[in-house]
XYZ file of N, CA, C and O in Angstrom:
760
model
N 4.187 -24.844 -8.240
C 3.378 -24.298 -7.162
C 2.589 -25.427 -6.556
O 2.028 -26.220 -7.286
N 2.493 -25.560 -5.271
C 3.077 -24.735 -4.228
C 4.610 -24.766 -4.275
O 5.214 -25.725 -4.717
N 5.205 -23.679 -3.759
C 6.643 -23.524 -3.822
C 7.146 -23.001 -2.482
O 6.571 -22.065 -1.924
N 8.211 -23.589 -1.971
C 8.745 -23.218 -0.654
C 9.145 -21.746 -0.601
O 8.930 -21.071 0.405
N 9.716 -21.227 -1.677
C 10.130 -19.824 -1.682
C 8.926 -18.890 -1.582
O 8.962 -17.885 -0.877
N 7.834 -19.239 -2.278
C 6.625 -18.413 -2.196
C 6.083 -18.410 -0.772
O 5.695 -17.364 -0.246
N 6.084 -19.548 -0.124
C 5.607 -19.636 1.256
C 6.498 -18.828 2.187
O 6.005 -18.108 3.061
N 7.809 -18.913 1.990
C 8.743 -18.159 2.833
C 8.547 -16.659 2.661
O 8.622 -15.900 3.622
N 8.260 -16.222 1.441
C 8.083 -14.788 1.183
C 6.688 -14.291 1.566
O 6.447 -13.092 1.561
N 5.777 -15.176 1.872
C 4.410 -14.778 2.199
C 4.323 -14.044 3.532
O 3.331 -13.367 3.801
N 5.336 -14.168 4.370
C 5.412 -13.438 5.642
C 4.126 -13.535 6.446
O 3.512 -12.523 6.781
N 3.677 -14.732 6.716
C 2.492 -14.914 7.534
C 1.188 -14.924 6.768
O 0.124 -15.035 7.365
N 1.251 -14.785 5.470
C 0.029 -14.797 4.659
C -0.067 -16.087 3.859
O -0.625 -16.116 2.774
N 0.473 -17.178 4.413
C 0.429 -18.436 3.668
C -0.990 -18.944 3.466
O -1.244 -19.720 2.566
N -1.947 -18.494 4.302
C -3.332 -18.896 4.084
C -3.828 -18.384 2.733
O -4.631 -19.046 2.067
N -3.331 -17.210 2.295
C -3.698 -16.709 0.965
C -3.130 -17.610 -0.117
O -3.788 -17.883 -1.122
N -1.908 -18.073 0.079
C -1.312 -18.973 -0.913
C -2.083 -20.289 -0.996
O -2.208 -20.867 -2.071
N -2.584 -20.753 0.135
C -3.338 -22.010 0.145
C -4.592 -21.919 -0.717
O -5.056 -22.915 -1.266
N -5.157 -20.702 -0.836
C -6.382 -20.522 -1.615
C -6.128 -19.951 -3.006
O -7.073 -19.713 -3.755
N -4.860 -19.719 -3.328
C -4.535 -19.152 -4.644
C -4.822 -20.178 -5.739
O -4.639 -21.378 -5.553
N -5.326 -19.659 -6.848
C -5.564 -20.515 -8.008
C -4.543 -20.163 -9.081
O -4.337 -18.994 -9.386
N -3.902 -21.166 -9.625
C -2.895 -20.966 -10.660
C -3.477 -21.437 -11.982
O -4.084 -22.511 -12.060
N -3.321 -20.603 -13.017
C -3.869 -20.925 -14.336
C -2.746 -20.968 -15.360
O -1.735 -20.283 -15.222
N -2.961 -21.751 -16.397
C -1.967 -21.864 -17.459
C -2.053 -20.714 -18.456
O -1.123 -20.490 -19.223
N -3.175 -20.006 -18.465
C -3.345 -18.943 -19.458
C -4.183 -17.816 -18.880
O -4.900 -17.992 -17.889
N -4.115 -16.675 -19.543
C -4.944 -15.541 -19.137
C -6.418 -15.884 -19.334
O -7.253 -15.531 -18.499
N -6.741 -16.598 -20.408
C -8.132 -17.013 -20.638
C -8.658 -17.816 -19.455
O -9.772 -17.583 -18.989
N -7.872 -18.746 -18.963
C -8.291 -19.558 -17.817
C -8.466 -18.724 -16.564
O -9.412 -18.914 -15.803
N -7.567 -17.766 -16.353
C -7.635 -16.923 -15.162
C -8.847 -15.999 -15.189
O -9.427 -15.697 -14.155
N -9.230 -15.556 -16.385
C -10.335 -14.600 -16.488
C -11.701 -15.266 -16.661
O -12.720 -14.564 -16.683
N -11.731 -16.572 -16.754
C -13.005 -17.265 -16.924
C -13.919 -16.960 -15.741
O -13.557 -17.121 -14.587
N -15.112 -16.472 -16.031
C -16.087 -16.137 -14.991
C -15.925 -14.744 -14.403
O -16.729 -14.341 -13.574
N -14.913 -14.010 -14.816
C -14.726 -12.644 -14.285
C -15.700 -11.692 -14.956
O -15.772 -11.612 -16.176
N -16.413 -10.954 -14.126
C -17.379 -9.987 -14.645
C -16.795 -8.593 -14.760
O -17.357 -7.728 -15.399
N -15.672 -8.376 -14.098
C -14.997 -7.085 -14.165
C -13.496 -7.348 -14.207
O -12.957 -8.041 -13.347
N -12.843 -6.800 -15.222
C -11.394 -6.944 -15.364
C -10.788 -5.546 -15.422
O -11.130 -4.743 -16.283
N -9.901 -5.285 -14.465
C -9.210 -3.999 -14.377
C -7.757 -4.212 -14.786
O -7.098 -5.107 -14.269
N -7.271 -3.406 -15.695
C -5.880 -3.510 -16.123
C -5.094 -2.304 -15.677
O -5.519 -1.164 -15.884
N -3.961 -2.518 -15.033
C -3.149 -1.407 -14.546
C -2.102 -1.031 -15.585
O -1.489 -1.894 -16.204
N -1.917 0.276 -15.763
C -0.925 0.730 -16.726
C -0.534 2.172 -16.442
O -1.381 2.989 -16.096
N 0.747 2.447 -16.604
C 1.225 3.826 -16.473
C 1.076 4.549 -17.802
O 0.957 5.760 -17.844
N 1.091 3.776 -18.879
C 1.010 4.395 -20.202
C -0.441 4.451 -20.656
O -1.104 3.426 -20.782
N -0.915 5.651 -20.886
C -2.277 5.825 -21.385
C -2.213 5.648 -22.902
O -1.747 6.518 -23.623
N -2.654 4.511 -23.353
C -2.521 4.152 -24.761
C -3.697 4.664 -25.569
O -4.641 5.212 -25.038
N -3.617 4.426 -26.839
C -4.689 4.881 -27.723
C -5.843 3.881 -27.777
O -6.734 4.020 -28.598
N -5.823 2.887 -26.904
C -6.931 1.930 -26.852
C -8.177 2.637 -26.337
O -8.101 3.515 -25.488
N -9.311 2.237 -26.849
C -10.572 2.864 -26.435
C -11.067 2.242 -25.135
O -12.082 1.573 -25.093
N -10.335 2.464 -24.063
C -10.720 1.957 -22.750
C -10.971 3.133 -21.815
O -10.208 4.091 -21.813
N -12.009 3.052 -20.999
C -12.195 4.101 -19.999
C -11.073 4.018 -18.958
O -10.687 2.928 -18.543
N -10.550 5.167 -18.554
C -9.467 5.233 -17.583
C -10.026 5.726 -16.257
O -10.755 6.720 -16.211
N -9.698 5.013 -15.168
C -10.110 5.416 -13.832
C -8.900 5.357 -12.903
O -7.907 4.695 -13.209
N -8.997 6.055 -11.766
C -7.898 5.998 -10.810
C -8.089 4.804 -9.872
O -9.123 4.137 -9.893
N -7.090 4.533 -9.054
C -7.099 3.347 -8.188
C -8.250 3.363 -7.184
O -8.856 2.330 -6.909
N -8.575 4.527 -6.639
C -9.653 4.609 -5.650
C -11.000 4.275 -6.286
O -11.795 3.524 -5.740
N -11.248 4.847 -7.465
C -12.512 4.560 -8.150
C -12.559 3.096 -8.596
O -13.615 2.453 -8.542
N -11.417 2.555 -9.006
C -11.357 1.150 -9.407
C -11.710 0.236 -8.235
O -12.442 -0.750 -8.401
N -11.220 0.570 -7.047
C -11.538 -0.237 -5.865
C -13.025 -0.192 -5.571
O -13.651 -1.214 -5.275
N -13.604 0.993 -5.664
C -15.048 1.123 -5.454
C -15.840 0.332 -6.477
O -16.827 -0.329 -6.150
N -15.406 0.391 -7.722
C -16.067 -0.356 -8.806
C -15.982 -1.861 -8.539
O -16.948 -2.593 -8.731
N -14.806 -2.319 -8.109
C -14.618 -3.747 -7.840
C -15.526 -4.212 -6.708
O -16.191 -5.249 -6.818
N -15.592 -3.455 -5.621
C -16.450 -3.847 -4.515
C -17.924 -3.796 -4.884
O -18.702 -4.650 -4.462
N -18.315 -2.799 -5.674
C -19.706 -2.717 -6.120
C -20.062 -3.920 -6.977
O -21.161 -4.468 -6.873
N -19.134 -4.344 -7.809
C -19.386 -5.508 -8.670
C -19.566 -6.770 -7.841
O -20.472 -7.560 -8.075
N -18.715 -6.956 -6.855
C -18.817 -8.144 -6.002
C -20.106 -8.098 -5.181
O -20.818 -9.090 -5.075
N -20.423 -6.929 -4.625
C -21.619 -6.806 -3.783
C -22.902 -6.905 -4.590
O -23.882 -7.474 -4.137
N -22.895 -6.362 -5.803
C -24.116 -6.313 -6.594
C -24.299 -7.469 -7.549
O -25.374 -7.652 -8.099
N -23.248 -8.254 -7.741
C -23.339 -9.368 -8.689
C -24.209 -10.490 -8.166
O -24.346 -10.694 -6.967
N -24.826 -11.181 -9.077
C -25.650 -12.320 -8.665
C -24.752 -13.489 -8.347
O -23.754 -13.721 -8.992
N -25.139 -14.238 -7.345
C -24.378 -15.436 -7.020
C -24.792 -16.527 -7.987
O -25.957 -16.789 -8.174
N -23.801 -17.136 -8.562
C -24.080 -18.198 -9.511
C -23.499 -19.504 -9.026
O -22.805 -19.564 -8.024
N -23.780 -20.541 -9.737
C -23.239 -21.844 -9.380
C -21.812 -21.938 -9.893
O -21.543 -21.730 -11.052
N -20.914 -22.216 -8.994
C -19.516 -22.394 -9.360
C -19.260 -23.840 -9.722
O -20.179 -24.636 -9.928
N -18.000 -24.201 -9.780
C -17.639 -25.583 -10.091
C -18.200 -26.495 -9.025
O -18.185 -26.183 -7.846
N -18.727 -27.595 -9.431
C -19.270 -28.571 -8.493
C -20.574 -28.126 -7.873
O -20.976 -28.643 -6.854
N -21.238 -27.118 -8.473
C -22.515 -26.673 -7.962
C -22.433 -25.759 -6.764
O -23.437 -25.405 -6.190
N -21.202 -25.368 -6.360
C -21.070 -24.483 -5.202
C -21.396 -23.057 -5.615
O -21.154 -22.647 -6.737
N -21.972 -22.295 -4.674
C -22.211 -20.884 -4.947
C -20.873 -20.164 -4.989
O -19.993 -20.423 -4.181
N -20.751 -19.266 -5.930
C -19.514 -18.492 -6.036
C -19.865 -17.043 -6.344
O -20.722 -16.777 -7.178
N -19.218 -16.119 -5.657
C -19.418 -14.701 -5.930
C -18.784 -14.384 -7.275
O -17.862 -15.060 -7.708
N -19.301 -13.383 -7.976
C -18.695 -13.015 -9.251
C -17.252 -12.580 -9.041
O -16.934 -11.925 -8.057
N -16.404 -12.999 -9.955
C -14.991 -12.685 -9.829
C -14.660 -11.328 -10.423
O -15.246 -10.897 -11.407
N -13.709 -10.672 -9.798
C -13.134 -9.438 -10.295
C -11.645 -9.709 -10.425
O -11.038 -10.295 -9.537
N -11.066 -9.291 -11.529
C -9.631 -9.495 -11.736
C -8.933 -8.153 -11.896
O -9.485 -7.216 -12.481
N -7.731 -8.091 -11.355
C -6.857 -6.943 -11.576
C -5.614 -7.488 -12.254
O -4.932 -8.365 -11.713
N -5.350 -6.986 -13.450
C -4.181 -7.438 -14.200
C -3.031 -6.462 -13.999
O -3.193 -5.256 -14.187
N -1.888 -7.000 -13.627
C -0.654 -6.225 -13.509
C 0.287 -6.713 -14.592
O 0.411 -7.912 -14.821
N 0.947 -5.789 -15.228
C 1.846 -6.154 -16.310
C 3.208 -6.590 -15.814
O 3.479 -6.662 -14.621
N 4.048 -6.848 -16.774
C 5.411 -7.245 -16.475
C 6.213 -6.034 -15.995
O 5.921 -4.907 -16.357
N 7.229 -6.299 -15.225
C 8.060 -5.229 -14.660
C 8.656 -4.350 -15.758
O 8.699 -3.137 -15.624
N 9.073 -4.934 -16.845
C 9.783 -4.168 -17.874
C 8.878 -3.394 -18.818
O 9.186 -2.292 -19.219
N 7.741 -3.983 -19.205
C 6.937 -3.294 -20.224
C 5.436 -3.337 -19.994
O 4.655 -2.924 -20.841
N 5.007 -3.772 -18.838
C 3.583 -3.705 -18.520
C 2.740 -4.738 -19.239
O 3.211 -5.801 -19.643
N 1.477 -4.410 -19.435
C 0.545 -5.296 -20.136
C 0.682 -5.105 -21.645
O 0.930 -3.988 -22.111
N 0.476 -6.167 -22.378
C 0.474 -6.056 -23.837
C -0.857 -5.455 -24.287
O -1.836 -5.437 -23.528
N -0.906 -4.986 -25.515
C -2.160 -4.450 -26.055
C -3.252 -5.511 -26.049
O -4.412 -5.212 -25.768
N -2.888 -6.745 -26.348
C -3.884 -7.835 -26.351
C -4.444 -8.066 -24.950
O -5.642 -8.298 -24.784
N -3.585 -8.005 -23.938
C -4.051 -8.160 -22.556
C -4.936 -6.986 -22.159
O -5.956 -7.169 -21.494
N -4.557 -5.793 -22.591
C -5.360 -4.608 -22.282
C -6.751 -4.699 -22.887
O -7.726 -4.236 -22.291
N -6.856 -5.279 -24.041
C -8.156 -5.393 -24.702
C -9.104 -6.327 -23.965
O -10.303 -6.314 -24.201
N -8.592 -7.120 -23.047
C -9.434 -8.010 -22.233
C -10.019 -7.277 -21.029
O -10.824 -7.819 -20.285
N -9.612 -6.030 -20.811
C -9.999 -5.269 -19.624
C -11.230 -4.408 -19.893
O -11.438 -3.933 -21.006
N -12.001 -4.189 -18.825
C -13.139 -3.279 -18.898
C -12.714 -1.848 -18.610
O -13.297 -0.908 -19.132
N -11.737 -1.685 -17.726
C -11.222 -0.372 -17.353
C -9.703 -0.426 -17.295
O -9.121 -1.443 -16.919
N -9.090 0.704 -17.610
C -7.655 0.880 -17.426
C -7.481 1.676 -16.136
O -8.074 2.743 -15.973
N -6.710 1.139 -15.205
C -6.464 1.812 -13.932
C -5.109 2.497 -14.023
O -4.098 1.853 -14.266
N -5.139 3.806 -13.818
C -3.913 4.578 -13.879
C -3.651 5.199 -12.518
O -4.547 5.775 -11.911
N -2.429 5.035 -12.040
C -2.012 5.620 -10.766
C -1.163 6.840 -11.117
O -0.056 6.696 -11.638
N -1.689 8.042 -10.890
C -0.936 9.230 -11.265
C 0.415 9.276 -10.542
O 0.495 9.031 -9.348
N 1.453 9.573 -11.285
C 2.801 9.659 -10.721
C 3.523 10.811 -11.415
O 2.935 11.526 -12.218
N 4.777 10.961 -11.138
C 5.588 11.993 -11.766
C 5.565 11.810 -13.281
O 5.954 10.754 -13.773
N 5.123 12.796 -14.045
C 5.037 12.642 -15.498
C 6.383 12.354 -16.171
O 6.432 11.735 -17.223
N 7.468 12.775 -15.524
C 8.786 12.506 -16.107
C 9.187 11.048 -15.956
O 10.009 10.548 -16.719
N 8.646 10.373 -14.956
C 8.887 8.933 -14.780
C 7.646 8.349 -14.145
O 7.558 8.182 -12.928
N 6.666 8.066 -14.968
C 5.338 7.722 -14.455
C 5.166 6.248 -14.121
O 4.128 5.854 -13.602
N 6.149 5.434 -14.395
C 6.007 4.000 -14.179
C 6.374 3.612 -12.756
O 7.401 4.031 -12.228
N 5.529 2.810 -12.131
C 5.819 2.246 -10.815
C 6.294 0.814 -11.021
O 5.903 0.155 -11.991
N 7.091 0.299 -10.097
C 7.397 -1.122 -10.223
C 6.177 -1.914 -9.767
O 5.264 -1.376 -9.149
N 6.148 -3.182 -10.087
C 4.936 -3.981 -9.850
C 4.592 -4.064 -8.364
O 3.416 -4.016 -7.989
N 5.590 -4.140 -7.490
C 5.313 -4.210 -6.055
C 4.603 -2.944 -5.582
O 3.656 -3.013 -4.794
N 5.043 -1.785 -6.067
C 4.401 -0.529 -5.676
C 2.962 -0.482 -6.182
O 2.053 -0.094 -5.448
N 2.750 -0.870 -7.427
C 1.405 -0.847 -7.997
C 0.478 -1.794 -7.243
O -0.660 -1.437 -6.925
N 0.954 -2.987 -6.917
C 0.139 -3.953 -6.175
C -0.204 -3.394 -4.795
O -1.344 -3.495 -4.335
N 0.757 -2.773 -4.122
C 0.495 -2.211 -2.798
C -0.565 -1.117 -2.855
O -1.450 -1.058 -1.992
N -0.496 -0.250 -3.849
C -1.472 0.835 -3.951
C -2.865 0.277 -4.224
O -3.838 0.666 -3.578
N -2.971 -0.653 -5.155
C -4.286 -1.237 -5.473
C -4.822 -2.007 -4.263
O -6.000 -1.883 -3.910
N -3.964 -2.775 -3.592
C -4.401 -3.531 -2.413
C -4.865 -2.584 -1.308
O -5.877 -2.836 -0.646
N -4.152 -1.492 -1.103
C -4.549 -0.512 -0.092
C -5.923 0.072 -0.423
O -6.796 0.169 0.443
N -6.120 0.466 -1.662
C -7.401 1.067 -2.051
C -8.535 0.058 -1.924
O -9.640 0.410 -1.501
N -8.292 -1.203 -2.274
C -9.318 -2.231 -2.108
C -9.664 -2.415 -0.627
O -10.833 -2.529 -0.258
N -8.649 -2.443 0.216
C -8.883 -2.623 1.653
C -9.642 -1.422 2.231
O -10.578 -1.588 3.016
N -9.233 -0.217 1.847
C -9.924 0.983 2.332
C -11.382 0.975 1.882
O -12.283 1.296 2.662
N -11.623 0.587 0.635
C -13.000 0.528 0.134
C -13.798 -0.538 0.882
O -14.954 -0.321 1.232
N -13.176 -1.690 1.146
C -13.875 -2.765 1.859
C -14.230 -2.350 3.283
O -15.263 -2.758 3.816
N -13.391 -1.519 3.894
C -13.658 -1.045 5.251
C -14.583 0.161 5.269
O -14.960 0.641 6.335
N -14.921 0.667 4.092
C -15.803 1.816 4.007
C -15.116 3.134 4.313
O -15.772 4.108 4.675
N -13.806 3.165 4.192
C -13.062 4.392 4.473
C -13.166 5.287 3.246
O -12.630 4.976 2.184
N -13.886 6.373 3.387
C -14.022 7.296 2.258
C -13.225 8.565 2.485
O -12.821 9.222 1.546
N -13.010 8.918 3.731
C -12.244 10.113 4.049
C -10.963 9.682 4.724
O -10.982 9.226 5.864
N -9.863 9.802 4.007
C -8.595 9.369 4.591
C -7.793 10.537 5.143
O -6.633 10.409 5.445
N -8.450 11.688 5.270
C -7.734 12.832 5.831
C -7.535 12.615 7.328
O -8.291 11.916 7.983
N -6.503 13.221 7.838
C -6.170 13.098 9.251
C -6.627 14.366 9.956
O -6.427 15.471 9.465
N -7.256 14.195 11.107
C -7.684 15.355 11.893
C -6.468 16.183 12.275
O -5.396 15.632 12.560
N -6.619 17.500 12.314
C -5.484 18.331 12.728
C -5.125 18.025 14.173
O -5.990 17.664 14.967
N -3.851 18.152 14.506
C -3.458 17.849 15.889
C -4.079 18.844 16.861
O -4.380 19.978 16.499
N -4.261 18.387 18.087
C -4.817 19.268 19.116
C -3.699 20.016 19.846
O -3.864 20.474 20.961
N -2.550 20.104 19.224
C -1.404 20.816 19.766
C -0.716 21.553 18.626
O -0.905 21.230 17.464
N 0.061 22.542 18.993
C 0.769 23.334 17.993
C 2.219 22.837 17.906
O 2.919 22.838 18.924
N 2.668 22.410 16.741
C 4.057 21.954 16.626
C 5.026 23.101 16.929
O 4.726 24.264 16.680
N 6.164 22.747 17.479
C 7.178 23.754 17.787
C 8.320 23.643 16.782
O 8.499 22.607 16.147
N 9.096 24.708 16.689
C 10.211 24.678 15.740
C 11.443 24.035 16.376
O 11.454 23.694 17.561
N 12.493 23.892 15.576
C 13.710 23.223 16.015
C 14.411 23.905 17.170
O 14.979 23.242 18.046
N 14.372 25.241 17.219
C 15.011 25.984 18.309
C 14.331 25.653 19.639
O 14.990 25.394 20.658
N 12.997 25.641 19.636
C 12.263 25.323 20.864
C 12.503 23.875 21.283
O 12.606 23.585 22.484
N 12.622 22.964 20.321
C 12.911 21.564 20.663
C 14.283 21.449 21.299
O 14.466 20.687 22.256
N 15.273 22.184 20.803
C 16.607 22.141 21.390
C 16.580 22.640 22.831
O 17.228 22.061 23.700
N 15.824 23.698 23.087
C 15.688 24.193 24.472
C 15.050 23.121 25.355
O 15.454 22.927 26.506
N 14.041 22.417 24.809
C 13.396 21.334 25.557
C 14.414 20.245 25.895
O 14.490 19.786 27.033
N 15.227 19.825 24.912
C 16.199 18.755 25.149
C 17.277 19.188 26.149
O 17.715 18.389 26.990
N 17.706 20.437 26.092
C 18.676 20.951 27.067
C 18.078 20.917 28.468
O 18.735 20.487 29.432
N 16.847 21.381 28.599
C 16.165 21.369 29.899
C 15.980 19.932 30.389
O 16.216 19.628 31.578
N 15.578 19.047 29.492
C 15.371 17.641 29.858
C 16.683 17.023 30.348
O 16.698 16.361 31.390
N 17.765 17.275 29.642
C 19.053 16.704 30.052
C 19.483 17.245 31.416
O 19.918 16.485 32.280
N 19.343 18.552 31.625
C 19.686 19.159 32.923
C 18.858 18.531 34.048
O 19.387 18.172 35.105
N 17.554 18.385 33.797
C 16.654 17.823 34.818
C 17.009 16.368 35.114
O 17.039 15.954 36.287
N 17.314 15.596 34.104
C 17.672 14.190 34.308
C 19.011 14.049 35.027
O 19.200 13.129 35.823
N 19.943 14.960 34.746
C 21.228 14.945 35.462
C 21.039 15.331 36.928
O 21.593 14.678 37.819
N 20.258 16.365 37.183
C 20.020 16.823 38.557
C 19.298 15.769 39.390
O 19.568 15.626 40.589
N 18.406 15.032 38.763
C 17.664 14.000 39.508
C 18.442 12.687 39.582
O 17.963 11.719 40.149
N 19.658 12.685 39.010
C 20.535 11.511 38.983
C 19.923 10.334 38.220
O 20.300 9.184 38.417
N 18.975 10.624 37.342
C 18.396 9.591 36.483
C 19.337 9.306 35.314
O 19.395 8.195 34.810
N 20.084 10.296 34.907
C 20.989 10.195 33.772
C 22.417 10.087 34.274
O 22.822 10.840 35.172
N 23.183 9.172 33.760
C 24.581 8.991 34.127
C 25.386 10.139 33.510
O 25.470 10.255 32.290
N 26.009 10.987 34.328
C 26.716 12.144 33.785
C 27.933 11.766 32.948
O 28.390 12.553 32.123
N 28.442 10.538 33.133
C 29.609 10.100 32.352
C 29.206 9.596 30.964
O 30.027 9.560 30.069
N 27.959 9.181 30.821
C 27.483 8.662 29.532
C 26.056 9.146 29.240
O 25.129 8.328 29.119
N 25.850 10.434 29.066
C 24.495 10.937 28.831
C 24.035 10.769 27.386
O 22.848 10.818 27.106
N 24.967 10.522 26.483
C 24.662 10.554 25.050
C 23.660 9.498 24.617
O 22.738 9.792 23.867
N 23.835 8.261 25.074
C 22.980 7.171 24.590
C 21.511 7.393 24.954
O 20.636 7.348 24.093
N 21.236 7.675 26.221
C 19.849 7.895 26.636
C 19.270 9.128 25.958
O 18.128 9.118 25.498
N 20.058 10.190 25.886
C 19.551 11.413 25.262
C 19.249 11.186 23.779
O 18.269 11.711 23.243
N 20.048 10.387 23.097
C 19.784 10.083 21.683
C 18.469 9.326 21.540
O 17.665 9.610 20.644
N 18.241 8.391 22.451
C 16.975 7.643 22.417
C 15.783 8.552 22.705
O 14.738 8.447 22.077
N 15.940 9.439 23.675
C 14.854 10.366 24.012
C 14.588 11.337 22.870
O 13.435 11.674 22.579
N 15.644 11.778 22.186
C 15.459 12.651 21.025
C 14.629 11.930 19.955
O 13.706 12.517 19.389
N 14.980 10.669 19.682
C 14.221 9.908 18.661
C 12.761 9.770 19.087
O 11.858 9.919 18.275
N 12.546 9.483 20.370
C 11.172 9.288 20.865
C 10.358 10.586 20.740
O 9.266 10.584 20.235
N 10.920 11.676 21.195
C 10.175 12.938 21.180
C 10.073 13.556 19.780
O 9.159 14.318 19.513
N 10.999 13.216 18.921
C 10.921 13.728 17.549
C 10.040 12.845 16.667
O 9.888 13.105 15.483
N 9.499 11.776 17.247
C 8.566 10.933 16.499
C 9.230 9.934 15.581
O 8.589 9.357 14.722
N 10.504 9.675 15.751
C 11.209 8.719 14.877
C 11.198 7.339 15.459
O 11.013 7.110 16.590
């Protein structure tokens, strides 16, 4: 590290890679962390408090906002660190890694297959952190100011639209399919 493949996969977020810190051990990575959150699908018999991703994000932001600023390396001020540990794709975090955590973060999923892959888990935690940082507490969507129509009414609309476009000579009568397919996708919200 730095590595060309990591930069290529960053998709415009190479500035994050420029500031990434790489450690040889978990001990090195957690040095100075005041809050360590461990993600796991398996609720183990470890005596750790379990919280969901939304509460974990709130806890992380509260820790950063409320923590005292201390002197970092070289005498620079540094905000208290918060760490989120993600396990390996195949078997998650080890018990020893879990014991380094203050909270176990569990993302509720289908009980028959409760494990998420690491990319999904990272996306959910990142989303919750971003929502918490923006102060978004209510993620519900306002009801639409219109009444949705059923498929039969939509078909009548598309028939009327096609007739009107043909009559106005906007639609080529020899090839109406392509434009109508595009209009269907647009009006159906796809």
